[in-house]
XYZ file of C-alpha atoms in Angstrom:
673
model
C 116.331 52.305 87.988
C 114.333 55.178 89.397
C 113.061 56.918 92.463
C 110.081 55.134 93.968
C 107.377 56.579 96.153
C 104.536 54.702 97.752
C 102.129 55.945 95.083
C 104.257 54.128 92.516
C 103.922 50.743 94.202
C 101.803 49.430 91.340
C 104.539 50.175 88.869
C 107.461 49.239 91.070
C 107.366 45.468 91.141
C 105.597 45.209 87.832
C 108.520 46.944 86.194
C 110.730 44.264 87.571
C 111.210 43.448 83.959
C 108.684 44.829 81.586
C 110.014 48.219 80.552
C 112.311 49.867 78.096
C 114.190 49.276 74.957
C 114.866 51.571 72.054
C 115.382 50.835 68.400
C 113.957 51.765 65.050
C 114.914 51.492 61.422
C 114.146 54.145 58.858
C 110.685 54.438 57.391
C 109.832 57.590 55.483
C 108.218 60.018 57.876
C 105.036 61.595 56.731
C 102.944 64.455 57.976
C 99.200 64.538 58.455
C 97.543 67.961 58.567
C 96.886 69.035 62.099
C 98.813 66.162 63.690
C 102.291 65.548 65.041
C 104.670 63.686 62.711
C 103.544 60.099 62.229
C 100.714 60.548 64.694
C 98.832 57.242 64.724
C 95.189 57.447 63.710
C 92.656 55.694 65.894
C 90.619 54.469 62.913
C 93.429 52.264 61.640
C 93.270 49.001 63.652
C 92.682 45.808 61.696
C 90.381 43.122 63.055
C 92.292 40.133 64.356
C 90.123 37.650 62.453
C 91.519 39.024 59.182
C 95.060 38.015 60.127
C 96.770 34.647 59.870
C 97.709 33.317 63.314
C 101.234 32.732 61.988
C 102.354 36.248 62.782
C 103.004 39.496 60.912
C 103.768 38.967 57.215
C 102.396 41.974 55.343
C 104.162 45.280 56.020
C 101.147 47.452 55.147
C 98.805 45.463 57.348
C 101.313 45.614 60.181
C 101.671 49.372 59.858
C 97.907 49.862 59.890
C 97.635 47.676 62.972
C 100.467 49.524 64.749
C 98.978 52.932 63.885
C 95.738 52.021 65.619
C 97.374 50.479 68.650
C 99.718 53.413 69.210
C 96.912 55.930 68.719
C 95.010 54.390 71.594
C 97.996 53.623 73.824
C 99.703 57.011 73.474
C 96.465 58.795 74.288
C 95.786 56.519 77.264
C 99.270 57.027 78.751
C 99.772 60.656 77.701
C 102.870 59.649 75.726
C 104.621 62.327 73.685
C 106.712 60.150 71.354
C 107.196 56.457 70.585
C 108.902 54.144 68.176
C 108.119 50.601 67.101
C 110.107 48.100 65.057
C 109.170 44.567 64.042
C 111.497 42.003 62.470
C 110.400 38.622 61.180
C 112.064 35.916 59.111
C 115.153 38.019 58.479
C 113.312 41.176 57.388
C 112.445 44.485 58.968
C 108.691 44.643 58.421
C 108.142 47.925 60.226
C 110.234 50.636 61.825
C 108.281 53.749 62.573
C 108.245 56.731 64.875
C 105.132 58.268 66.378
C 104.804 61.738 67.823
C 107.646 63.884 69.092
C 111.086 63.147 70.450
C 111.045 66.754 71.613
C 107.593 68.314 71.731
C 108.865 71.786 72.563
C 111.050 71.922 69.439
C 108.659 69.852 67.288
C 111.332 67.183 66.649
C 109.697 63.951 65.441
C 110.719 60.485 66.577
C 112.625 58.714 63.803
C 115.142 55.923 63.401
C 118.010 58.080 64.679
C 116.222 59.041 67.902
C 118.183 57.866 70.923
C 116.477 56.608 74.074
C 117.686 55.359 77.403
C 116.750 51.686 77.380
C 116.895 51.131 81.132
C 116.858 47.523 82.252
C 116.902 46.214 78.692
C 120.615 46.697 79.372
C 120.495 43.590 81.559
C 120.265 41.139 78.698
C 123.185 42.899 76.968
C 125.141 42.305 80.177
C 124.026 38.675 80.106
C 125.178 38.443 76.476
C 128.615 39.767 77.466
C 128.917 37.234 80.288
C 127.832 34.402 77.999
C 130.495 35.420 75.452
C 133.090 34.854 78.171
C 131.456 31.529 79.004
C 131.848 30.592 75.314
C 135.556 31.426 75.575
C 136.011 29.360 78.737
C 136.900 32.422 80.805
C 133.819 32.237 83.043
C 132.122 29.139 84.421
C 128.468 29.842 85.108
C 128.520 27.645 88.206
C 131.757 28.734 89.880
C 131.871 31.122 92.823
C 131.424 34.636 91.424
C 134.239 35.846 93.688
C 136.705 34.089 91.370
C 135.911 36.777 88.784
C 135.867 39.906 90.969
C 139.571 40.652 91.323
C 139.602 40.100 95.074
C 136.299 41.814 95.860
C 134.344 39.895 98.525
C 130.586 39.343 98.702
C 129.113 38.777 102.193
C 127.174 35.524 102.188
C 125.221 34.089 105.134
C 123.871 31.017 103.354
C 126.780 28.602 103.071
C 126.162 28.170 99.332
C 128.374 29.912 96.774
C 126.955 32.706 94.667
C 127.507 32.122 90.931
C 127.244 34.017 87.662
C 124.270 31.792 86.845
C 122.489 33.062 89.962
C 123.183 36.682 89.035
C 121.945 36.278 85.454
C 118.773 34.437 86.471
C 117.769 36.949 89.199
C 118.248 34.420 92.008
C 121.236 35.887 93.885
C 119.498 36.121 97.266
C 120.761 39.652 97.978
C 119.012 41.495 100.792
C 119.210 44.861 98.998
C 118.912 44.240 95.253
C 118.233 47.924 94.501
C 120.984 49.477 96.559
C 122.702 50.956 93.452
C 119.581 52.024 91.578
C 119.479 55.739 92.284
C 119.725 58.396 89.589
C 120.067 62.183 89.707
C 120.355 65.008 87.138
C 123.667 66.125 88.668
C 125.220 62.745 87.859
C 125.006 63.318 84.094
C 128.311 65.156 83.771
C 130.204 63.290 86.491
C 132.092 60.016 86.428
C 131.717 57.472 89.234
C 133.850 54.304 89.032
C 132.037 51.010 89.398
C 134.473 49.437 91.844
C 134.141 52.171 94.460
C 130.346 52.109 94.262
C 130.205 48.337 94.591
C 132.577 48.199 97.552
C 130.761 51.001 99.375
C 127.303 49.496 98.846
C 127.822 45.734 98.891
C 124.652 43.909 99.995
C 124.589 40.525 101.716
C 123.399 37.197 100.333
C 120.675 36.202 102.806
C 118.654 33.687 100.771
C 120.149 30.524 99.319
C 121.407 31.458 95.825
C 119.295 29.904 93.092
C 116.317 29.401 95.387
C 114.028 32.368 94.761
C 113.538 34.936 91.992
C 113.924 38.586 92.963
C 114.336 41.363 90.439
C 117.957 42.271 90.958
C 119.624 45.472 89.824
C 122.693 44.969 91.993
C 123.237 41.413 90.742
C 123.516 42.561 87.142
C 125.829 45.410 88.078
C 128.077 42.877 89.814
C 127.902 40.604 86.755
C 129.010 43.506 84.548
C 131.892 44.264 86.882
C 132.970 40.613 86.601
C 132.910 40.919 82.799
C 135.337 43.815 83.051
C 137.636 42.071 85.518
C 137.804 38.843 83.503
C 138.343 40.623 80.186
C 140.954 43.020 81.530
C 139.137 46.129 80.337
C 136.362 48.357 81.597
C 132.784 47.194 81.189
C 132.164 50.077 78.779
C 135.167 49.151 76.651
C 134.249 45.470 76.610
C 130.717 46.209 75.398
C 132.013 48.523 72.677
C 134.639 46.102 71.374
C 132.711 42.842 71.646
C 129.058 43.694 71.082
C 128.403 47.159 69.691
C 131.131 47.305 67.036
C 130.630 43.752 65.699
C 126.901 44.425 65.378
C 127.405 47.861 63.841
C 125.508 49.458 66.720
C 127.081 52.878 66.259
C 124.436 54.750 68.258
C 124.592 52.495 71.309
C 126.686 53.062 74.402
C 126.740 52.376 78.128
C 127.642 56.024 78.689
C 126.262 59.344 77.566
C 128.311 60.943 74.789
C 127.734 64.475 73.468
C 126.739 63.132 70.042
C 124.210 60.670 71.465
C 122.828 63.272 73.857
C 122.208 65.556 70.877
C 119.855 62.920 69.424
C 118.276 61.760 72.678
C 114.522 62.064 73.096
C 113.377 64.487 75.754
C 112.036 63.049 79.001
C 108.450 63.557 80.123
C 106.494 62.864 83.283
C 103.089 61.183 83.639
C 101.229 64.396 82.830
C 103.362 65.167 79.816
C 105.561 67.625 81.681
C 109.186 68.017 80.599
C 111.620 66.565 83.160
C 115.432 66.502 83.274
C 117.723 63.722 82.132
C 119.191 61.757 85.032
C 122.608 60.148 85.244
C 123.817 57.202 87.298
C 126.164 56.288 90.098
C 128.206 54.302 89.157
C 128.391 55.828 85.679
C 128.699 52.431 83.973
C 125.522 50.644 85.024
C 125.269 47.091 83.661
C 121.796 46.849 85.183
C 120.288 49.696 83.199
C 122.590 52.416 81.869
C 122.583 51.923 78.093
C 121.323 54.237 75.371
C 120.484 53.130 71.838
C 118.274 53.789 68.848
C 116.017 51.761 66.578
C 118.483 51.165 63.768
C 120.862 49.538 66.226
C 118.307 47.528 68.139
C 116.966 45.930 64.978
C 120.456 44.543 64.312
C 120.507 43.150 67.812
C 117.148 41.444 67.344
C 118.317 39.990 64.022
C 121.309 38.461 65.795
C 119.058 36.814 68.363
C 116.729 35.378 65.733
C 119.720 34.109 63.736
C 120.979 32.052 66.720
C 123.798 34.420 67.660
C 125.104 35.376 64.209
C 124.828 38.705 62.395
C 126.061 39.250 58.829
C 128.300 36.217 59.062
C 129.839 37.170 62.445
C 129.172 34.955 65.450
C 128.395 37.240 68.379
C 127.381 34.358 70.628
C 127.306 30.611 70.107
C 123.978 28.901 69.328
C 124.275 27.213 72.730
C 124.675 30.574 74.449
C 121.642 32.001 72.634
C 119.637 28.926 73.574
C 120.463 29.561 77.246
C 119.236 33.131 76.871
C 115.993 31.969 75.238
C 115.304 28.981 77.522
C 113.533 29.402 80.829
C 115.650 28.520 83.832
C 113.470 29.550 86.804
C 110.023 28.075 87.440
C 108.169 28.597 90.739
C 105.738 26.094 89.212
C 105.758 24.350 85.851
C 102.998 26.769 84.823
C 105.173 29.813 85.513
C 108.210 30.491 83.330
C 109.886 33.434 85.040
C 113.455 34.012 83.840
C 115.953 32.850 81.281
C 119.567 33.968 81.426
C 118.989 37.693 81.045
C 115.385 37.688 79.822
C 112.076 37.236 81.594
C 108.584 36.072 80.758
C 106.319 36.288 83.752
C 103.299 37.571 81.803
C 102.238 34.015 81.085
C 98.639 34.916 80.402
C 99.802 37.251 77.620
C 101.940 34.610 75.896
C 98.799 32.890 74.576
C 100.522 29.540 74.777
C 103.569 30.649 72.752
C 107.218 30.655 73.791
C 108.069 34.320 74.397
C 110.990 36.014 76.147
C 110.820 39.669 77.066
C 112.968 42.342 78.649
C 111.802 45.752 79.552
C 113.296 48.665 81.362
C 112.514 52.117 82.592
C 114.330 55.166 83.785
C 112.811 58.459 84.780
C 111.050 59.670 81.635
C 111.908 56.811 79.219
C 110.581 53.255 78.797
C 111.425 50.391 76.447
C 110.562 46.786 75.696
C 112.009 43.892 73.677
C 109.826 40.885 72.829
C 111.287 37.818 71.107
C 109.378 34.766 69.850
C 112.303 32.457 68.978
C 110.170 29.674 67.534
C 108.264 32.120 65.334
C 111.440 33.903 64.171
C 109.810 37.211 65.099
C 110.701 40.016 67.493
C 109.780 43.603 68.220
C 111.262 46.568 70.002
C 109.698 49.797 71.261
C 110.733 52.867 73.245
C 108.858 55.967 74.305
C 109.544 59.084 76.291
C 107.642 58.674 79.504
C 107.760 56.205 82.359
C 104.545 54.196 82.075
C 103.228 50.729 81.333
C 102.186 51.555 77.782
C 104.517 48.822 76.533
C 102.387 46.186 78.249
C 99.305 47.274 76.305
C 101.226 47.080 73.030
C 102.642 43.654 73.909
C 99.214 42.267 74.734
C 97.637 43.703 71.594
C 100.455 42.371 69.392
C 100.151 38.868 70.826
C 96.362 38.772 70.591
C 96.451 40.024 67.007
C 99.262 37.918 65.543
C 99.668 35.025 67.953
C 96.262 34.404 69.503
C 95.691 31.491 71.815
C 95.053 28.444 69.656
C 92.774 26.719 72.104
C 90.865 27.577 75.216
C 92.571 26.862 78.497
C 91.116 23.771 80.148
C 88.626 24.270 82.942
C 90.465 24.440 86.251
C 89.515 21.839 88.826
C 90.160 22.287 92.524
C 90.838 20.089 95.527
C 89.983 20.875 99.148
C 92.736 21.523 101.629
C 92.255 20.586 105.268
C 93.374 22.561 108.286
C 96.306 20.288 109.006
C 97.660 20.637 105.455
C 97.144 24.396 105.581
C 99.531 24.756 108.519
C 102.470 24.301 106.149
C 101.326 27.318 104.111
C 100.027 29.618 106.840
C 102.104 32.486 108.107
C 103.399 35.962 107.359
C 105.315 36.429 104.095
C 107.456 39.378 103.014
C 108.227 40.359 99.442
C 111.869 39.591 98.716
C 112.440 42.860 96.875
C 110.279 45.421 98.623
C 109.916 44.876 102.348
C 106.763 46.993 102.550
C 104.715 44.311 100.785
C 103.730 41.776 103.411
C 101.088 39.095 103.156
C 99.314 36.960 105.722
C 98.199 33.467 104.681
C 95.660 31.693 106.886
C 93.033 28.955 106.583
C 89.237 29.000 106.388
C 86.671 26.451 105.258
C 88.750 24.340 102.884
C 90.654 27.268 101.367
C 93.639 29.446 102.099
C 92.975 33.107 102.818
C 95.517 35.607 101.521
C 95.593 39.168 102.836
C 97.922 41.842 101.489
C 97.721 45.511 102.418
C 96.956 47.143 99.081
C 95.163 44.155 97.511
C 92.946 43.228 100.443
C 91.700 39.692 101.056
C 91.311 36.860 98.595
C 90.597 33.164 98.932
C 92.862 30.603 97.310
C 91.521 27.322 95.967
C 94.011 24.487 95.624
C 94.634 23.215 92.087
C 97.244 20.815 93.386
C 99.629 20.960 96.351
C 101.733 24.153 96.054
C 99.545 25.705 93.304
C 96.435 27.772 94.083
C 94.140 30.210 92.297
C 92.270 33.256 93.595
C 88.770 34.446 92.681
C 90.065 36.410 89.692
C 91.997 33.503 88.198
C 95.410 34.700 89.376
C 97.694 31.820 90.287
C 99.738 31.604 93.478
C 102.614 29.124 93.432
C 104.150 28.133 96.758
C 107.668 26.757 96.798
C 109.753 24.704 99.215
C 113.282 25.507 100.274
C 116.186 23.087 100.174
C 115.030 21.551 103.454
C 111.613 20.738 102.022
C 109.707 23.431 103.943
C 107.216 25.761 102.261
C 109.156 29.000 102.355
C 108.120 31.134 99.362
C 105.189 31.981 97.219
C 105.141 33.517 93.756
C 102.256 35.775 92.833
C 101.581 38.014 89.891
C 98.566 40.287 89.841
C 98.605 43.269 87.537
C 99.002 46.104 87.919
C 100.334 45.491 91.417
C 103.410 43.344 91.480
C 105.342 40.361 90.296
C 107.601 38.513 92.626
C 108.453 36.112 95.366
C 107.568 36.474 99.009
C 109.412 34.652 101.782
C 107.848 33.261 104.945
C 108.893 35.135 108.057
C 110.163 33.275 111.113
C 107.816 34.362 113.906
C 109.578 32.602 116.776
C 109.526 34.781 119.898
C 112.967 35.027 121.577
C 112.323 37.557 124.356
C 112.158 36.246 127.911
C 111.006 39.607 129.319
C 107.853 39.751 127.130
C 105.168 37.558 128.752
C 102.973 35.580 126.380
C 99.890 37.326 127.780
C 101.356 40.823 127.389
C 99.103 43.245 125.520
C 102.177 44.172 123.506
C 103.585 40.713 122.694
C 102.130 40.393 119.173
C 103.398 43.845 118.156
C 106.865 43.209 119.572
C 107.133 39.828 117.874
C 105.826 41.145 114.552
C 108.412 43.915 114.376
C 111.223 41.651 115.514
C 110.342 38.972 112.938
C 110.251 41.573 110.154
C 113.637 42.939 111.249
C 112.169 46.317 112.087
C 112.885 46.372 115.821
C 115.496 44.305 117.665
C 115.758 43.615 121.357
C 118.283 45.214 123.641
C 120.008 41.824 123.667
C 119.319 38.517 121.939
C 116.815 37.472 124.607
C 115.749 40.764 126.230
C 113.486 43.360 124.640
C 113.319 45.910 127.507
C 109.606 46.769 127.061
C 109.616 49.748 129.448
C 112.837 51.260 128.151
C 112.860 54.572 126.267
C 114.058 55.409 122.739
C 116.010 58.351 121.409
C 114.585 60.459 118.614
C 117.296 59.200 116.269
C 116.585 55.553 117.135
C 112.863 56.045 116.586
C 113.405 57.679 113.201
C 115.389 54.624 112.062
C 112.689 52.258 113.334
C 110.035 54.287 111.574
C 111.846 54.218 108.235
C 112.179 50.434 108.473
C 108.536 49.983 109.464
C 107.525 52.179 106.542
C 109.130 49.528 104.360
C 111.016 51.524 101.754
C 114.485 51.414 103.282
C 115.576 48.787 100.729
C 115.202 51.496 98.070
C 118.106 53.681 99.260
C 117.232 56.671 97.093
C 113.907 57.013 98.920
C 115.522 57.309 102.352
C 116.518 60.986 102.309
C 113.179 62.233 100.891
C 111.349 60.114 103.458
C 113.548 61.470 106.264
C 112.736 65.006 105.181
C 109.029 64.243 105.092
C 109.186 62.485 108.465
C 110.686 65.559 110.171
C 108.156 68.025 108.756
C 106.600 70.162 111.468
C 108.858 68.980 114.294
C 109.974 72.026 116.312
C 113.198 70.679 117.789
C 114.551 67.354 116.544
C 117.501 66.180 118.655
C 118.615 62.670 117.680
C 120.280 61.894 121.045
C 117.335 63.013 123.191
C 114.464 60.683 124.171
C 111.423 60.786 121.912
C 108.088 61.821 123.400
C 104.793 60.217 122.479
C 103.573 63.346 120.692
C 106.765 63.646 118.654
C 106.501 59.962 117.660
C 102.885 60.496 116.568
C 103.825 63.422 114.322
C 106.683 61.493 112.717
C 104.423 58.493 112.079
C 101.645 60.591 110.571
C 104.089 62.424 108.326
C 104.823 59.083 106.624
C 101.548 57.260 107.262
C 99.327 60.077 105.959
C 96.253 58.582 107.627
C 92.854 60.066 106.830
C 90.918 61.515 109.792
C 88.152 59.259 111.052
C 85.726 59.759 113.937
C 86.103 63.003 115.881
C 88.495 62.709 118.808
C 88.990 65.242 121.641
C 92.341 65.334 123.414
C 92.551 65.647 127.184
C 95.690 66.523 129.081
C 98.663 68.468 127.752
C 99.537 68.355 124.023
C 101.491 70.936 122.030
C 99.551 72.560 119.195
C 101.894 71.210 116.526
C 101.029 67.613 117.499
C 97.247 67.774 117.940
C 96.237 67.001 114.355
C 98.619 64.065 114.006
C 97.552 62.477 117.298
C 93.805 62.868 116.729
C 94.105 61.507 113.192
C 96.049 58.413 114.251
C 93.772 57.739 117.202
C 90.678 58.119 115.019
C 92.043 55.259 112.905
C 92.722 53.037 115.913
C 96.486 53.642 115.840
C 97.235 53.809 119.553
C 98.934 51.596 122.096
C 96.835 49.183 124.227
C 97.171 51.350 127.333
C 95.496 54.299 125.605
C 91.686 54.204 125.591
C 89.037 56.405 124.003
C 86.441 57.452 126.580
C 82.705 57.125 125.927
C 82.486 60.858 125.131
C 85.172 60.553 122.422
C 87.904 62.087 124.549
C 91.323 60.604 125.146
C 94.423 61.301 127.158
C 97.295 60.372 124.837
C 99.872 61.188 127.533
C 101.464 63.276 124.803
C 104.450 64.646 126.702
C 105.490 61.408 128.325
C 108.502 59.585 126.953
C 107.675 56.800 124.506
C 108.364 53.292 125.823
C 109.796 50.614 123.578
C 106.685 48.436 123.829
C 104.490 51.437 122.981
C 106.645 52.150 119.946
C 106.179 48.566 118.726
C 102.387 48.899 118.949
C 102.226 52.276 117.202
C 104.517 51.198 114.354
C 102.775 47.870 113.808
C 99.300 49.401 113.817
C 100.308 52.465 111.801
C 101.474 50.422 108.837
C 99.111 47.477 109.154
C 97.024 48.729 106.206
C 100.058 48.721 103.997
C 103.055 46.930 105.381
C 101.776 44.591 108.065
C 98.470 43.055 106.936
C 98.303 40.709 109.929
C 94.909 39.244 110.750
C 93.934 40.353 114.225
C 91.603 38.381 116.446
């Protein structure tokens, strides 16, 4: 739901689900001298041993606990304003605002404060779809194209895509974030959903239902289906069938002037004021809703009351059970998604059944946590884009629902080299192509190497389930043909998700097996970065135009699946180039500058260039070479000098080597011999 840069990798796949919601009921605001309204005091936390493990029961104790937690968390994450609401056993135990909705105007957060709830919208979309399932208008397991009014979804798998797949994040789309951009100029414009979907339709490339991938497009498509089946717009359906029956008068899938007047300001990571961003399409079933605490408490009450609120059935008990019951398990130890909700923070559940949904947009974050068996839930929103909600979730669970017994000691089994062959290979994250992992074998263990996480060894608990040195589990999974094809890994604060094994078969007859360039060519082909000239011919000595190289570079960089990063990356890539001509051949020095603009390598050992190089390319070339990023035919002399052949045209095989090596630290962590 936001713009992503490489520096935000840690947040990107973690926020696959754990971010934003917004709701709060009225509690009398009070002022403390010298503090912002309802500023939490750090001295307030209550020791967990004083609390019954049965959950929050005493409103005063809960408030004291929340005050302490929010004091610490808001300071840690530089958060300007927050709200927090807890419901349990049919009562609102706490609904309180902390800090400012608008720091500049000294407006406190209270129960009327409106926030963007980001991807918390997804489980509202799931609720809408399940209402139509209740009415017999949608079958969860029919082809989704039956409900799209003639719209077609490209599908390479031979298995139909269903509403169930969309709502459980298992669609198999190749570009699940293709409609996730947001811009300030979109706020006052209207973009129809149909046009956006048709112009940006991704392709189903993995068997639907086979692998979890956080999926913004899938939920947008599900919301479009809700509108088509109901005969009204998605916005109108939500208003008539969810918001009005629940009395959620401050909730909408669109910005209205009245709601904007009560919306919390948006702040960046350093507390700086940033603008509100709108969406394209305007109605965004994956993350476009706004709400406030008073409304969200009603929604939580409905969930805890098995689909009923104040005598009105919003969803059948069976439908609610589907939303609260885990559907996707990479291993029996890992509950990942329900219909609409998620729960991949298993270690923070403390052995309890918990479903969560979070969301974030630029400058706002939210979280819903529901413990169906404990008849308890909470909601929070705050006005920056951070992982503060995870700290609050963990503290709440440890305080009120601590683990009842210690986890049993893990025992391991050796894995031999023959068994390891089924696991070994290169894997690529199914959401973000820049995260690539090599799995190999050494001394009775698997070795896992990922660019930003480095190396770790995996001990086998049982076939398909392993554990690294830090206790993080890795669950491998077979495809429908019985081959190990995926692994699921969750290490905070880096990422949550599936990775898919890459087919490394080499198809090119003009690339000899003993070629110095063969591994680079095959790596880039397997990762769909660089194709051959034909199906079987690569043309190693052929040249590349500047435009062709720029496209290869963007794919090798790995962020092309996040469409809203493409233009900023293009701009950065071209920085310092004196004369970019997309139809002209690219020289070696121009390629080096373009790579360094995105790679941002740090200078290593001193390198002296020999031969002809233009001044604008010297720094980029010497920096890349100092890090070993050079093709096999380029050698550093004993005196530290090198002839990069800067003004020669770049050959296709040379491009493959430079791109593979340039992003090896980050996108291609392939073990070299």
